[in-house]
Structure formats: structure tokens, C-alpha cells
Amino acid sequence: MYRWLCSVNHKDIGTLYFTFAFMAGVLGVNLSLLMRLHLSKCSGALITTGTGYNAIITAHALVMIFFFLMPFMIGGFGNWLIPLMVACPDMAFPRFNNLSFWLLPGAFFLLLIGVTVNPAEAGWTIYPPLSTVGGSGVDFVILALHVSGASSVLGAMNFLTTIICFKHSGMSFAKYPMFIWAMGVTSVLLTFSIPVLAAAVTMLLTDRHFNTSFFDPAGGGSPVLFQHLFWFFGHPEVYILILPGFGVISHAVMTVGKKSQVFGVHAMQGAVGAIGLLGFIVWGHHMYTVGMNCCTRTYFSTMTMMIALPTGIKVFSWLSTMHGTRPLKQPALWWVMGFIFMFTVGGVTGIALASASLDVVMHDTYFVVAHFHYVLSLGAVFSLICGIYLWFPLFYKFRTSYRFAKTHFFVMFFAVNLIFFPQHFLGMAGLPRRVNCYPFRYQKLMHLSSAGAVMAFFSASFFVALILEGKRNVRPCLPVVSTKSREWRSGAPYVRHTHPLGMKSHSKVTWK
């Protein structure tokens, strides 16, 4: 027990991140299933009040973003792989690493209080005045965001210091793997965006309890100011979630395809940096309906469409890297192809929403829900599962059946498209999101979404069973490993090279 509570080993802490994110993801998936079952009837089937429905929406979004995707992709894969890929024995600040993890369970506990005791129903964006007049649940959600933000900033500082200062003497920044570039840019985004969110929710807290008027028009404040502050964090948060996925996909197409590097590696590195930079200056495309003037809307539309250029570079580079491989023989590449399809569909609808004229019509409809779920819920989750198939054989000697892995992919791919593709048509028909009942004419499409949610739930449960039984299967499904991929050079699974008490371990890693 002391090993897991007080460990400063990056592998143990990465495992803790995986375990915590797995448990939070189970809660988030169940909340989403509960919402879809409720919406299977136009009058609502399960949840009796709009307050309860809004509380479930708030909890689902916050759990999946801050306590599932970020801990799994950044905390889990980042802690495991950054020291291995830059050839250093551990993270730069091991005790900070331990602290950054153990802040997360406390934040998660505060969030659970906020959505169960006098539940918060302001949505994950916590816009005032919904959040200024809410009950004590909003206060707990604000505290949860503070604590989880502190955890993220500590982890980002640790990652940046490790990447910059602890690199191998013979390795230049240009020779860093794509996953390291993705994690470095993600850490920069976290460092600059999380404090803005912390400032915004602190001002909201003082409005609620200390008689200030930052966001109250009656006292001279402006609710639009909160939207500017929130989305200055919120849009980089999109790339915080997806950039580690870009790194995972790059390594999958390179490693499984037995290539020494991805096609156009320097263009890929520049694209990652460009995406991170542009992500900070397009926050206003979430706010076209607040009364922006024509010139401001034109600027945000133009800059948003420019993000398609570096994203297109990455997509075509992945496709070029896959040339000559046999994807049907490798489970990781199935998820790569699924990711490319999902992310492309989400990107195309994002370009449509970048147009201010179209966005005014489709703002806060199910079209927006379908767009960001195709990019995040499907893109990030598909890259996450791809990383599990790619690196869990290295971490934990994870093995699974080829037939079961194939079944899981195709069922999940069909189910998630059945959930979210019909929502494009719901949005174009004018159905607003965050409503717990709707006119009867939308019920057929809602039935399709709910059926897909049930199918996806069973597919996710099947994947959990695959992971838990991963060591017992006799038919291995290991990727064809490139010998030039640094993290694989010491064999699988990796041994622990440091001990939580500071003593020497019984076995040592041979660094090659």
C-alpha cells in the first residue's frame, strides 16, 4: 500500500492515472447512457425533473473531460512514455508527480458532492447567471475545477522540464518522437490556459459570496466577460485533449508499419506547433451570438478555418505513412483508420460551424453536439484505445484475441456513428441541445441515437472484459514492433527501475 500511496516512480504513477481514469470513465459512460435512455421518449422516460437532467449533463461533461480523457491521455501515457522516449530515468520532479496525481481524487470527490448534494445544473461551461443563482453544488464544482487545474499545471510543469532539460545528450529537439512533441505543446497549452479558467471561476465565486459584480449586469458587470475568459481556456482545452491523441496515432502508424519515422516528420512537428498557437486565438467562434461586430466575426471565422491547414497536413501524413502496411492484420491500425474517419467528419462539420452565418443558425443545437463528439468523444477515445492496443503489451504484457479485438472495433465503430451521425440532422432541423423533452417529430432519430448508446455501452463493457482478461488469453495480439522505437528496446513488460522507498530495485533497465 505504501508503494502506491507514496510512489515517486513514473511507471507506478502512470498506472495510478490509468486506474483512476478507468473508474471515472465508467461513471461518465453510465451517465451518458442514462441521458440517452431518458431521451428515447419525447416526453422523457427516466428523469422526472429538468434539474436532474441538467445535473447529469454537467456531471457527464466534467467527468469525461477532466477526470477521464485528461488523466488517461496526459497523466497515464505521458508519465509512462516521456522518460522512456527521452532516455531519462524518471520525471524531473518525482514528488510533484505524486502530488499532481493525488490532487485528482480529491477534486473528483468535490465534483461528486457538487452533482449530488444540491446539484449544479449550469452545464460544464457554468455560464452566469445560471451559476450565480445556483445552490451550493456550484461551489463544489468550482473547487473541483480549481484542484484539478492545479493538478494539471503541476503535471505540465513536470513534463516541460523533463522534455527540455532531461533529454539524452545525443538527441536534439528535431529528433524527438511525435508523441513528445505532442505532449510538449499540450503542456504549454495547459500552463497558459488553466490559470485563465482559475481566474474566471474565482471571480464567479466572489460574485456568489462576496458581493462583487464581475458578471452581474445589475452591478456593472458583464456575463459575456465570463464567456471570453472561459473560452480562452475552453478552446485550447479541445487541443489539450486531442494533441496527445495525435501523438499516439503518429506512433501507431510508424511503429506497427515498421517505419523509422512518420512521413514529413518536420512538417508534422510544425503542424503540432501551429495547432497549439492557433488554438489560443480562435476562442471567439464559440460566441458568435453574443453581439459581436462584423469585423470580429470575420477574424474569428478566418482564423478558425486556418486550423484546417495543419490538421490536413497531419491526416495526409498519417495516410502516407500507412502506405505499404497491412492494416487488417493489426488491431492498432484499425483504430487509426477509425480515428482518421471520425476526426475528418468532425473537422468538416467544424469548418461549417466556423462560418459565423451558419453558426448563428446552428448554435446550441444538436449539430454542435455531434461536431464536438466526433472530434473529442470519438477522436480522442479512438486514439486512447489505439494507445491501449499499441503500448499495453509493453506496460503490462497485455494480450488479447485477434477475433475479440476485431469484434470490439467494428461494434464500437458502428455504435458510435449510430449515436452521433443522426444528431447532425436533428441540429439542422433546429432541435436545441440540453433539453429533456422534445417534439414528437424528432423521436425516430432520437431512437437511433439511444439504440447506438446501448450498443456502445455493451461494446465498452466487452472492452473492459478484454482488458481485465488480457493476460489470460493464449492467442497473443502484439504489434509488429519497429526496433527503432526507443520505448520498446528493453523488452516487454518494462521493469521498475526505481523503488518508492529509494532503494535499488531487484532488476535494472539496460538503456540502449
Short mmCIF file of C-alpha atoms in Angstrom, two decimals:
data_model
loop_
_atom_site.label_atom_id
_atom_site.label_comp_id
_atom_site.label_asym_id
_atom_site.label_seq_id
_atom_site.Cartn_x
_atom_site.Cartn_y
_atom_site.Cartn_z
CA MET A 1 0.00 0.00 0.00
CA TYR A 2 2.84 2.37 0.79
CA ARG A 3 4.25 1.78 -2.67
CA TRP A 4 1.08 3.06 -4.34
CA LEU A 5 0.39 5.90 -1.92
CA CYS A 6 3.88 7.36 -1.78
CA SER A 7 5.47 6.24 -5.03
CA VAL A 8 7.61 8.68 -6.97
CA ASN A 9 8.18 6.23 -9.81
CA HIS A 10 6.78 7.45 -13.11
CA LYS A 11 5.55 3.97 -14.07
CA ASP A 12 3.62 3.49 -10.83
CA ILE A 13 2.11 6.96 -11.09
CA GLY A 14 1.16 6.33 -14.72
CA THR A 15 -0.59 3.14 -13.60
CA LEU A 16 -2.43 5.11 -10.92
CA TYR A 17 -3.58 7.60 -13.56
CA PHE A 18 -4.83 4.74 -15.74
CA THR A 19 -6.72 3.17 -12.84
CA PHE A 20 -8.32 6.42 -11.71
CA ALA A 21 -9.29 7.44 -15.26
CA PHE A 22 -10.77 3.99 -15.85
CA MET A 23 -13.04 4.31 -12.80
CA ALA A 24 -14.07 7.87 -13.71
CA GLY A 25 -14.75 6.75 -17.29
CA VAL A 26 -17.10 4.03 -16.05
CA LEU A 27 -19.12 6.71 -14.24
CA GLY A 28 -19.10 9.04 -17.25
CA VAL A 29 -20.26 6.32 -19.66
CA ASN A 30 -23.09 5.33 -17.33
CA LEU A 31 -24.22 8.95 -17.08
CA SER A 32 -24.27 9.24 -20.87
CA LEU A 33 -26.28 6.01 -21.15
CA LEU A 34 -28.74 7.36 -18.58
CA MET A 35 -29.21 10.53 -20.67
CA ARG A 36 -29.77 8.60 -23.88
CA LEU A 37 -32.27 6.23 -22.25
CA HIS A 38 -34.15 9.22 -20.89
CA LEU A 39 -34.26 10.80 -24.38
CA SER A 40 -35.55 7.63 -26.01
CA LYS A 41 -39.07 9.04 -25.49
CA CYS A 42 -40.06 12.55 -26.49
CA SER A 43 -41.66 13.20 -23.10
CA GLY A 44 -38.73 11.78 -21.13
CA ALA A 45 -38.56 8.24 -19.81
CA LEU A 46 -36.45 8.17 -16.66
CA ILE A 47 -35.57 11.55 -15.13
CA THR A 48 -38.54 13.32 -13.67
CA THR A 49 -37.22 16.90 -13.46
CA GLY A 50 -35.25 19.21 -15.71
CA THR A 51 -32.96 19.97 -12.77
CA GLY A 52 -31.88 16.35 -12.50
CA TYR A 53 -31.32 16.12 -16.25
CA ASN A 54 -29.14 19.26 -16.27
CA ALA A 55 -27.17 17.94 -13.29
CA ILE A 56 -26.46 14.70 -15.16
CA ILE A 57 -25.32 16.66 -18.25
CA THR A 58 -22.99 18.77 -16.08
CA ALA A 59 -21.53 15.73 -14.34
CA HIS A 60 -21.07 13.77 -17.58
CA ALA A 61 -19.14 16.53 -19.33
CA LEU A 62 -16.88 17.39 -16.38
CA VAL A 63 -16.14 13.74 -15.57
CA MET A 64 -15.28 12.78 -19.13
CA ILE A 65 -13.09 15.84 -19.81
CA PHE A 66 -11.26 16.48 -16.55
CA PHE A 67 -11.27 13.04 -14.94
CA PHE A 68 -11.21 10.54 -17.81
CA LEU A 69 -9.60 11.84 -21.00
CA MET A 70 -7.03 14.18 -19.45
CA PRO A 71 -5.77 11.75 -16.76
CA PHE A 72 -5.66 8.81 -19.18
CA MET A 73 -4.05 10.52 -22.18
CA ILE A 74 -1.83 13.07 -20.42
CA GLY A 75 -1.23 11.61 -16.98
CA GLY A 76 -1.15 7.93 -17.93
CA PHE A 77 0.59 7.79 -21.29
CA GLY A 78 2.63 10.91 -20.52
CA ASN A 79 4.07 9.55 -17.28
CA TRP A 80 4.81 6.17 -18.76
CA LEU A 81 6.33 7.24 -22.07
CA ILE A 82 8.06 10.61 -21.68
CA PRO A 83 11.01 9.29 -19.59
CA LEU A 84 11.30 6.23 -21.82
CA MET A 85 11.33 8.23 -25.03
CA VAL A 86 13.75 10.94 -23.90
CA ALA A 87 16.01 8.32 -22.24
CA CYS A 88 16.00 9.65 -18.68
CA PRO A 89 15.47 7.54 -15.52
CA ASP A 90 12.39 9.39 -14.23
CA MET A 91 10.42 12.64 -14.34
CA ALA A 92 12.16 15.88 -13.40
CA PHE A 93 10.13 16.39 -10.20
CA PRO A 94 9.02 12.98 -8.90
CA ARG A 95 7.33 14.34 -5.75
CA PHE A 96 5.42 16.91 -7.80
CA ASN A 97 4.38 13.97 -9.93
CA ASN A 98 2.96 12.19 -6.91
CA LEU A 99 1.20 15.35 -5.72
CA SER A 100 -0.30 16.08 -9.15
CA PHE A 101 -1.98 12.68 -9.14
CA TRP A 102 -3.30 12.71 -5.58
CA LEU A 103 -4.95 16.08 -6.14
CA LEU A 104 -7.23 14.41 -8.70
CA PRO A 105 -9.14 12.04 -6.37
CA GLY A 106 -9.83 15.00 -4.06
CA ALA A 107 -11.12 17.06 -6.99
CA PHE A 108 -13.25 14.13 -8.13
CA PHE A 109 -14.75 13.82 -4.66
CA LEU A 110 -15.63 17.54 -4.66
CA LEU A 111 -17.28 17.13 -8.05
CA LEU A 112 -19.36 14.21 -6.85
CA ILE A 113 -20.56 16.32 -3.92
CA GLY A 114 -21.38 19.15 -6.31
CA VAL A 115 -23.59 17.00 -8.53
CA THR A 116 -25.35 15.03 -5.80
CA VAL A 117 -25.87 17.44 -2.87
CA ASN A 118 -27.93 20.40 -4.11
CA PRO A 119 -26.73 19.55 -7.62
CA ALA A 120 -25.14 22.02 -10.01
CA GLU A 121 -27.18 22.39 -13.19
CA ALA A 122 -25.27 25.10 -15.05
CA GLY A 123 -23.64 22.81 -17.61
CA TRP A 124 -19.89 22.24 -17.86
CA THR A 125 -19.48 25.83 -19.10
CA ILE A 126 -21.02 27.16 -15.81
CA TYR A 127 -22.23 30.34 -17.50
CA PRO A 128 -23.63 33.08 -15.28
CA PRO A 129 -26.40 33.82 -14.39
CA LEU A 130 -27.11 30.06 -14.20
CA SER A 131 -24.05 29.61 -11.99
CA THR A 132 -24.55 32.76 -9.89
CA VAL A 133 -28.03 31.76 -8.71
CA GLY A 134 -27.37 28.03 -8.28
CA GLY A 135 -27.07 26.20 -5.00
CA SER A 136 -24.01 25.03 -3.09
CA GLY A 137 -23.32 22.40 -5.74
CA VAL A 138 -21.85 25.11 -7.99
CA ASP A 139 -19.35 26.00 -5.24
CA PHE A 140 -18.15 22.40 -5.06
CA VAL A 141 -17.83 22.24 -8.85
CA ILE A 142 -15.76 25.43 -8.80
CA LEU A 143 -13.50 23.99 -6.10
CA ALA A 144 -13.18 20.75 -8.10
CA LEU A 145 -12.09 22.74 -11.16
CA HIS A 146 -9.55 24.61 -9.04
CA VAL A 147 -7.99 21.47 -7.61
CA SER A 148 -7.95 19.56 -10.90
CA GLY A 149 -6.47 22.64 -12.60
CA ALA A 150 -3.68 22.76 -10.03
CA SER A 151 -3.02 19.08 -10.73
CA SER A 152 -2.84 19.74 -14.48
CA VAL A 153 -0.48 22.72 -14.12
CA LEU A 154 1.88 20.77 -11.84
CA GLY A 155 1.92 17.90 -14.32
CA ALA A 156 2.51 20.26 -17.26
CA MET A 157 5.46 21.92 -15.50
CA ASN A 158 6.90 18.49 -14.79
CA PHE A 159 6.52 17.34 -18.38
CA LEU A 160 8.03 20.51 -19.85
CA THR A 161 11.03 20.40 -17.53
CA THR A 162 11.62 16.73 -18.30
CA ILE A 163 11.33 17.24 -22.06
CA ILE A 164 13.59 20.31 -22.18
CA CYS A 165 16.20 19.61 -19.53
CA PHE A 166 16.45 15.84 -19.25
CA LYS A 167 16.86 14.82 -22.85
CA HIS A 168 19.60 12.43 -23.91
CA SER A 169 22.85 14.15 -24.84
CA GLY A 170 22.75 12.77 -28.38
CA MET A 171 19.15 13.73 -29.06
CA SER A 172 18.14 17.11 -30.48
CA PHE A 173 14.64 18.53 -30.28
CA ALA A 174 14.15 17.85 -34.01
CA LYS A 175 14.77 14.15 -33.35
CA TYR A 176 12.17 13.91 -30.60
CA PRO A 177 9.35 11.43 -31.32
CA MET A 178 5.99 12.88 -32.31
CA PHE A 179 4.46 11.87 -29.01
CA ILE A 180 7.00 14.03 -27.17
CA TRP A 181 6.22 16.99 -29.43
CA ALA A 182 2.51 16.49 -28.84
CA MET A 183 2.95 16.29 -25.07
CA GLY A 184 5.24 19.33 -25.04
CA VAL A 185 2.72 21.50 -26.90
CA THR A 186 -0.07 20.14 -24.70
CA SER A 187 1.90 21.11 -21.59
CA VAL A 188 2.37 24.65 -22.92
CA LEU A 189 -1.37 24.92 -23.58
CA LEU A 190 -2.13 23.70 -20.06
CA THR A 191 0.32 26.14 -18.49
CA PHE A 192 -1.19 29.17 -20.21
CA SER A 193 -4.89 28.27 -20.28
CA ILE A 194 -5.63 26.71 -16.88
CA PRO A 195 -4.78 29.92 -14.91
CA VAL A 196 -7.33 31.82 -17.01
CA LEU A 197 -10.03 29.33 -16.03
CA ALA A 198 -8.91 29.59 -12.40
CA ALA A 199 -9.24 33.39 -12.56
CA ALA A 200 -12.71 33.15 -14.14
CA VAL A 201 -14.13 30.71 -11.58
CA THR A 202 -12.53 32.70 -8.73
CA MET A 203 -14.31 35.83 -9.93
CA LEU A 204 -17.50 33.77 -10.18
CA LEU A 205 -17.00 32.57 -6.61
CA THR A 206 -16.61 36.14 -5.34
CA ASP A 207 -19.76 37.14 -7.24
CA ARG A 208 -21.62 34.39 -5.44
CA HIS A 209 -20.39 35.05 -1.90
CA PHE A 210 -18.54 38.37 -1.58
CA ASN A 211 -20.93 40.82 -3.26
CA THR A 212 -18.74 41.59 -6.28
CA SER A 213 -20.25 42.19 -9.72
CA PHE A 214 -17.79 40.91 -12.28
CA PHE A 215 -20.53 39.11 -14.22
CA ASP A 216 -23.69 40.73 -12.83
CA PRO A 217 -25.16 43.42 -15.14
CA ALA A 218 -27.01 44.98 -12.20
CA GLY A 219 -23.65 45.93 -10.67
CA GLY A 220 -21.95 46.95 -13.90
CA GLY A 221 -20.55 43.52 -14.78
CA SER A 222 -20.95 41.51 -17.96
CA PRO A 223 -21.82 37.81 -18.42
CA VAL A 224 -20.03 38.00 -21.78
CA LEU A 225 -16.76 38.63 -19.92
CA PHE A 226 -17.08 35.20 -18.33
CA GLN A 227 -17.59 33.65 -21.76
CA HIS A 228 -14.41 35.30 -23.05
CA LEU A 229 -12.42 34.06 -20.07
CA PHE A 230 -13.92 30.60 -20.16
CA TRP A 231 -13.42 30.03 -23.88
CA PHE A 232 -9.88 31.38 -23.79
CA PHE A 233 -9.36 28.25 -21.72
CA GLY A 234 -12.07 26.15 -23.33
CA HIS A 235 -10.83 26.15 -26.90
CA PRO A 236 -7.20 25.27 -26.08
CA GLU A 237 -8.75 22.55 -23.90
CA VAL A 238 -10.01 20.93 -27.11
CA TYR A 239 -6.42 20.60 -28.33
CA ILE A 240 -5.22 19.61 -24.87
CA LEU A 241 -7.47 16.58 -25.26
CA ILE A 242 -6.69 15.75 -28.89
CA LEU A 243 -2.97 16.55 -29.26
CA PRO A 244 -1.83 13.56 -27.16
CA GLY A 245 -4.11 11.50 -29.41
CA PHE A 246 -2.25 12.89 -32.43
CA GLY A 247 0.98 11.66 -30.87
CA VAL A 248 -0.49 8.20 -30.22
CA ILE A 249 -1.75 7.92 -33.81
CA SER A 250 1.63 9.02 -35.19
CA HIS A 251 3.41 6.34 -33.17
CA ALA A 252 0.87 3.70 -34.14
CA VAL A 253 1.27 4.23 -37.90
CA MET A 254 5.06 4.42 -37.51
CA THR A 255 5.61 1.51 -35.12
CA VAL A 256 3.13 -1.00 -36.45
CA GLY A 257 4.09 -0.14 -40.03
CA LYS A 258 7.77 -0.66 -39.15
CA LYS A 259 8.74 2.83 -40.35
CA SER A 260 11.61 4.76 -38.79
CA GLN A 261 9.51 7.94 -38.64
CA VAL A 262 6.27 9.37 -39.89
CA PHE A 263 6.07 10.83 -43.39
CA GLY A 264 7.09 14.52 -43.39
CA VAL A 265 8.18 14.50 -39.78
CA HIS A 266 9.31 18.14 -39.70
CA ALA A 267 6.04 19.28 -41.27
CA MET A 268 4.24 17.23 -38.63
CA GLN A 269 6.21 18.93 -35.86
CA GLY A 270 5.40 22.33 -37.32
CA ALA A 271 1.74 21.36 -37.64
CA VAL A 272 1.57 20.45 -33.95
CA GLY A 273 3.07 23.81 -33.00
CA ALA A 274 0.75 25.67 -35.39
CA ILE A 275 -2.32 23.92 -33.98
CA GLY A 276 -1.25 24.88 -30.46
CA LEU A 277 -0.68 28.52 -31.47
CA LEU A 278 -3.88 28.92 -33.47
CA GLY A 279 -5.87 27.25 -30.69
CA PHE A 280 -5.27 30.29 -28.48
CA ILE A 281 -6.59 32.91 -30.89
CA VAL A 282 -9.90 31.45 -32.08
CA TRP A 283 -11.89 31.29 -28.84
CA GLY A 284 -14.48 33.75 -30.13
CA HIS A 285 -16.03 31.27 -32.57
CA HIS A 286 -17.94 29.89 -29.56
CA MET A 287 -19.52 33.33 -29.08
CA TYR A 288 -20.88 34.46 -32.43
CA THR A 289 -24.34 35.00 -30.91
CA VAL A 290 -23.34 37.42 -28.12
CA GLY A 291 -23.43 40.51 -30.35
CA MET A 292 -20.00 40.58 -31.99
CA ASN A 293 -19.46 43.14 -34.73
CA CYS A 294 -18.89 42.03 -38.31
CA CYS A 295 -15.10 42.56 -38.34
CA THR A 296 -14.56 40.49 -35.19
CA ARG A 297 -16.68 37.65 -36.51
CA THR A 298 -14.77 37.74 -39.80
CA TYR A 299 -11.46 37.48 -37.95
CA PHE A 300 -12.53 34.51 -35.82
CA SER A 301 -14.06 32.75 -38.86
CA THR A 302 -10.86 33.16 -40.86
CA MET A 303 -8.53 32.02 -38.10
CA THR A 304 -10.75 29.03 -37.32
CA MET A 305 -10.67 27.87 -40.92
CA MET A 306 -6.87 28.20 -40.94
CA ILE A 307 -6.64 25.40 -38.35
CA ALA A 308 -7.75 23.04 -41.12
CA LEU A 309 -4.35 23.51 -42.83
CA PRO A 310 -2.06 21.96 -40.16
CA THR A 311 -4.74 19.38 -39.40
CA GLY A 312 -4.85 18.38 -43.07
CA ILE A 313 -1.06 18.05 -43.06
CA LYS A 314 -1.31 15.55 -40.22
CA VAL A 315 -4.09 13.50 -41.81
CA PHE A 316 -2.31 13.16 -45.16
CA SER A 317 0.97 12.40 -43.41
CA TRP A 318 -0.66 9.52 -41.49
CA LEU A 319 -2.16 8.16 -44.69
CA SER A 320 1.21 8.39 -46.46
CA THR A 321 2.95 6.65 -43.55
CA MET A 322 0.42 3.82 -43.70
CA HIS A 323 1.26 3.20 -47.36
CA GLY A 324 2.62 -0.31 -47.78
CA THR A 325 1.35 -1.67 -44.45
CA ARG A 326 -1.30 -4.32 -43.94
CA PRO A 327 -3.78 -2.65 -41.58
CA LEU A 328 -6.23 -5.54 -41.47
CA LYS A 329 -3.66 -7.61 -39.58
CA GLN A 330 -3.04 -5.11 -36.78
CA PRO A 331 -5.74 -4.02 -34.27
CA ALA A 332 -3.97 -0.73 -33.53
CA LEU A 333 -4.25 0.34 -37.17
CA TRP A 334 -7.98 -0.37 -37.20
CA TRP A 335 -8.36 2.29 -34.55
CA VAL A 336 -6.05 4.59 -36.53
CA MET A 337 -8.33 4.34 -39.55
CA GLY A 338 -11.38 4.79 -37.33
CA PHE A 339 -9.78 7.86 -35.76
CA ILE A 340 -8.98 9.39 -39.15
CA PHE A 341 -12.58 8.90 -40.29
CA MET A 342 -14.09 10.30 -37.08
CA PHE A 343 -11.74 13.24 -36.87
CA THR A 344 -12.25 14.10 -40.53
CA VAL A 345 -16.04 14.10 -40.17
CA GLY A 346 -15.76 16.25 -37.03
CA GLY A 347 -13.32 18.59 -38.75
CA VAL A 348 -15.56 19.08 -41.77
CA THR A 349 -18.53 19.97 -39.58
CA GLY A 350 -16.21 22.25 -37.61
CA ILE A 351 -15.35 24.15 -40.78
CA ALA A 352 -19.09 24.55 -41.38
CA LEU A 353 -19.56 25.92 -37.87
CA ALA A 354 -16.59 28.27 -38.33
CA SER A 355 -18.78 30.32 -40.65
CA ALA A 356 -20.47 32.89 -38.45
CA SER A 357 -23.59 32.96 -40.62
CA LEU A 358 -24.13 29.21 -40.33
CA ASP A 359 -23.18 29.11 -36.67
CA VAL A 360 -25.82 31.69 -35.74
CA VAL A 361 -28.43 29.26 -37.07
CA MET A 362 -26.91 26.08 -35.61
CA HIS A 363 -25.58 27.48 -32.34
CA ASP A 364 -26.54 25.38 -29.30
CA THR A 365 -28.28 22.75 -31.43
CA TYR A 366 -27.57 19.04 -31.70
CA PHE A 367 -25.38 19.78 -34.72
CA VAL A 368 -22.80 21.25 -32.32
CA VAL A 369 -23.17 18.22 -30.05
CA ALA A 370 -22.46 15.90 -32.99
CA HIS A 371 -19.48 18.02 -34.08
CA PHE A 372 -17.56 18.07 -30.83
CA HIS A 373 -18.39 14.44 -30.02
CA TYR A 374 -16.97 13.34 -33.37
CA VAL A 375 -13.79 15.28 -32.61
CA LEU A 376 -13.42 14.59 -28.89
CA SER A 377 -15.65 11.76 -27.74
CA LEU A 378 -14.80 9.67 -30.78
CA GLY A 379 -11.46 11.05 -31.96
CA ALA A 380 -9.82 11.18 -28.54
CA VAL A 381 -11.37 7.90 -27.35
CA PHE A 382 -10.36 6.06 -30.54
CA SER A 383 -6.77 7.29 -30.11
CA LEU A 384 -6.93 6.23 -26.45
CA ILE A 385 -7.99 2.70 -27.37
CA CYS A 386 -5.34 2.65 -30.10
CA GLY A 387 -2.75 3.50 -27.44
CA ILE A 388 -4.00 0.65 -25.26
CA TYR A 389 -3.58 -1.87 -28.09
CA LEU A 390 -0.20 -0.37 -29.00
CA TRP A 391 1.52 0.11 -25.62
CA PHE A 392 -0.24 -2.04 -23.02
CA PRO A 393 1.68 -5.09 -24.29
CA LEU A 394 4.78 -3.12 -23.31
CA PHE A 395 3.46 -1.83 -19.98
CA TYR A 396 1.56 -4.81 -18.61
CA LYS A 397 2.14 -7.70 -21.03
CA PHE A 398 -1.40 -7.16 -22.24
CA ARG A 399 -2.57 -9.75 -24.79
CA THR A 400 -5.92 -10.22 -26.40
CA SER A 401 -7.56 -12.38 -29.01
CA TYR A 402 -7.42 -11.17 -32.61
CA ARG A 403 -11.05 -12.19 -33.11
CA PHE A 404 -12.25 -10.39 -29.97
CA ALA A 405 -10.28 -7.25 -30.85
CA LYS A 406 -11.79 -7.24 -34.33
CA THR A 407 -15.31 -7.69 -32.93
CA HIS A 408 -14.80 -4.88 -30.45
CA PHE A 409 -13.64 -2.41 -33.10
CA PHE A 410 -16.42 -2.99 -35.60
CA VAL A 411 -19.19 -2.98 -32.99
CA MET A 412 -17.85 0.19 -31.39
CA PHE A 413 -17.35 1.91 -34.76
CA PHE A 414 -20.92 1.17 -35.85
CA ALA A 415 -22.40 2.08 -32.45
CA VAL A 416 -20.79 5.49 -32.04
CA ASN A 417 -21.70 6.52 -35.57
CA LEU A 418 -25.27 5.40 -34.87
CA ILE A 419 -25.29 7.67 -31.81
CA PHE A 420 -23.93 10.89 -33.24
CA PHE A 421 -24.45 10.90 -37.02
CA PRO A 422 -28.26 11.31 -36.73
CA GLN A 423 -27.67 14.28 -34.42
CA HIS A 424 -26.41 16.30 -37.39
CA PHE A 425 -29.90 16.06 -38.86
CA LEU A 426 -31.50 16.87 -35.52
CA GLY A 427 -29.41 20.02 -35.31
CA MET A 428 -30.18 21.08 -38.88
CA ALA A 429 -33.86 20.56 -38.07
CA GLY A 430 -33.50 23.03 -35.20
CA LEU A 431 -33.58 20.84 -32.08
CA PRO A 432 -31.72 22.67 -29.27
CA ARG A 433 -29.39 20.73 -27.01
CA ARG A 434 -29.74 20.42 -23.20
CA VAL A 435 -33.49 19.80 -23.38
CA ASN A 436 -35.04 16.86 -21.56
CA CYS A 437 -38.11 16.63 -23.81
CA TYR A 438 -38.70 17.41 -27.47
CA PRO A 439 -41.42 17.40 -30.16
CA PHE A 440 -42.59 14.03 -31.45
CA ARG A 441 -41.24 14.59 -34.96
CA TYR A 442 -37.67 14.11 -33.69
CA GLN A 443 -38.35 10.79 -31.98
CA LYS A 444 -37.17 8.43 -34.75
CA LEU A 445 -33.72 9.98 -34.91
CA MET A 446 -33.55 10.04 -31.12
CA HIS A 447 -34.40 6.32 -31.10
CA LEU A 448 -31.42 5.68 -33.37
CA SER A 449 -29.12 7.63 -31.05
CA SER A 450 -30.40 5.79 -28.00
CA ALA A 451 -30.02 2.39 -29.68
CA GLY A 452 -26.46 3.28 -30.59
CA ALA A 453 -25.79 4.29 -26.99
CA VAL A 454 -26.94 0.91 -25.71
CA MET A 455 -24.78 -0.85 -28.30
CA ALA A 456 -21.77 1.30 -27.42
CA PHE A 457 -22.29 0.57 -23.72
CA PHE A 458 -22.14 -3.17 -24.34
CA SER A 459 -19.10 -2.69 -26.59
CA ALA A 460 -17.33 -0.70 -23.86
CA SER A 461 -18.22 -3.39 -21.32
CA PHE A 462 -16.79 -6.01 -23.67
CA PHE A 463 -13.56 -3.97 -23.94
CA VAL A 464 -13.30 -3.76 -20.16
CA ALA A 465 -13.58 -7.55 -20.04
CA LEU A 466 -10.85 -7.79 -22.69
CA ILE A 467 -8.53 -5.62 -20.59
CA LEU A 468 -9.21 -7.49 -17.37
CA GLU A 469 -8.65 -10.83 -19.09
CA GLY A 470 -5.81 -9.57 -21.23
CA LYS A 471 -3.13 -11.68 -19.58
CA ARG A 472 -5.03 -14.95 -19.74
CA ASN A 473 -5.60 -15.27 -23.46
CA VAL A 474 -3.44 -17.78 -25.24
CA ARG A 475 -3.60 -16.07 -28.65
CA PRO A 476 -1.37 -13.01 -28.45
CA CYS A 477 -2.13 -9.92 -30.47
CA LEU A 478 1.11 -7.94 -30.15
CA PRO A 479 2.04 -5.26 -32.65
CA VAL A 480 4.89 -5.74 -35.06
CA VAL A 481 7.44 -3.57 -33.30
CA SER A 482 9.98 -1.36 -35.00
CA THR A 483 13.39 -1.75 -33.42
CA LYS A 484 13.98 1.99 -33.87
CA SER A 485 11.19 2.88 -31.45
CA ARG A 486 13.05 3.75 -28.26
CA GLU A 487 10.42 2.75 -25.71
CA TRP A 488 10.40 -0.87 -26.96
CA ARG A 489 14.14 -1.53 -26.78
CA SER A 490 14.30 -3.05 -23.33
CA GLY A 491 11.61 -5.66 -23.92
CA ALA A 492 8.11 -6.07 -22.58
CA PRO A 493 6.94 -5.61 -19.96
CA TYR A 494 9.18 -2.86 -18.60
CA VAL A 495 10.66 -3.47 -15.16
CA ARG A 496 10.55 -0.87 -12.42
CA HIS A 497 13.94 0.79 -12.28
CA THR A 498 13.43 2.74 -9.07
CA HIS A 499 11.82 1.82 -5.77
CA PRO A 500 9.31 4.05 -3.93
CA LEU A 501 11.48 3.92 -0.80
CA GLY A 502 14.58 5.00 -2.71
CA MET A 503 16.19 1.55 -2.59
CA LYS A 504 17.64 -0.20 -5.60
CA SER A 505 15.28 -2.50 -7.42
CA HIS A 506 15.95 -6.16 -7.90
CA SER A 507 16.40 -5.68 -11.65
CA LYS A 508 17.82 -2.89 -13.74
CA VAL A 509 16.88 -1.44 -17.09
CA THR A 510 19.58 -1.59 -19.73
CA TRP A 511 19.40 1.73 -21.58
CA LYS A 512 20.24 1.32 -25.25
#
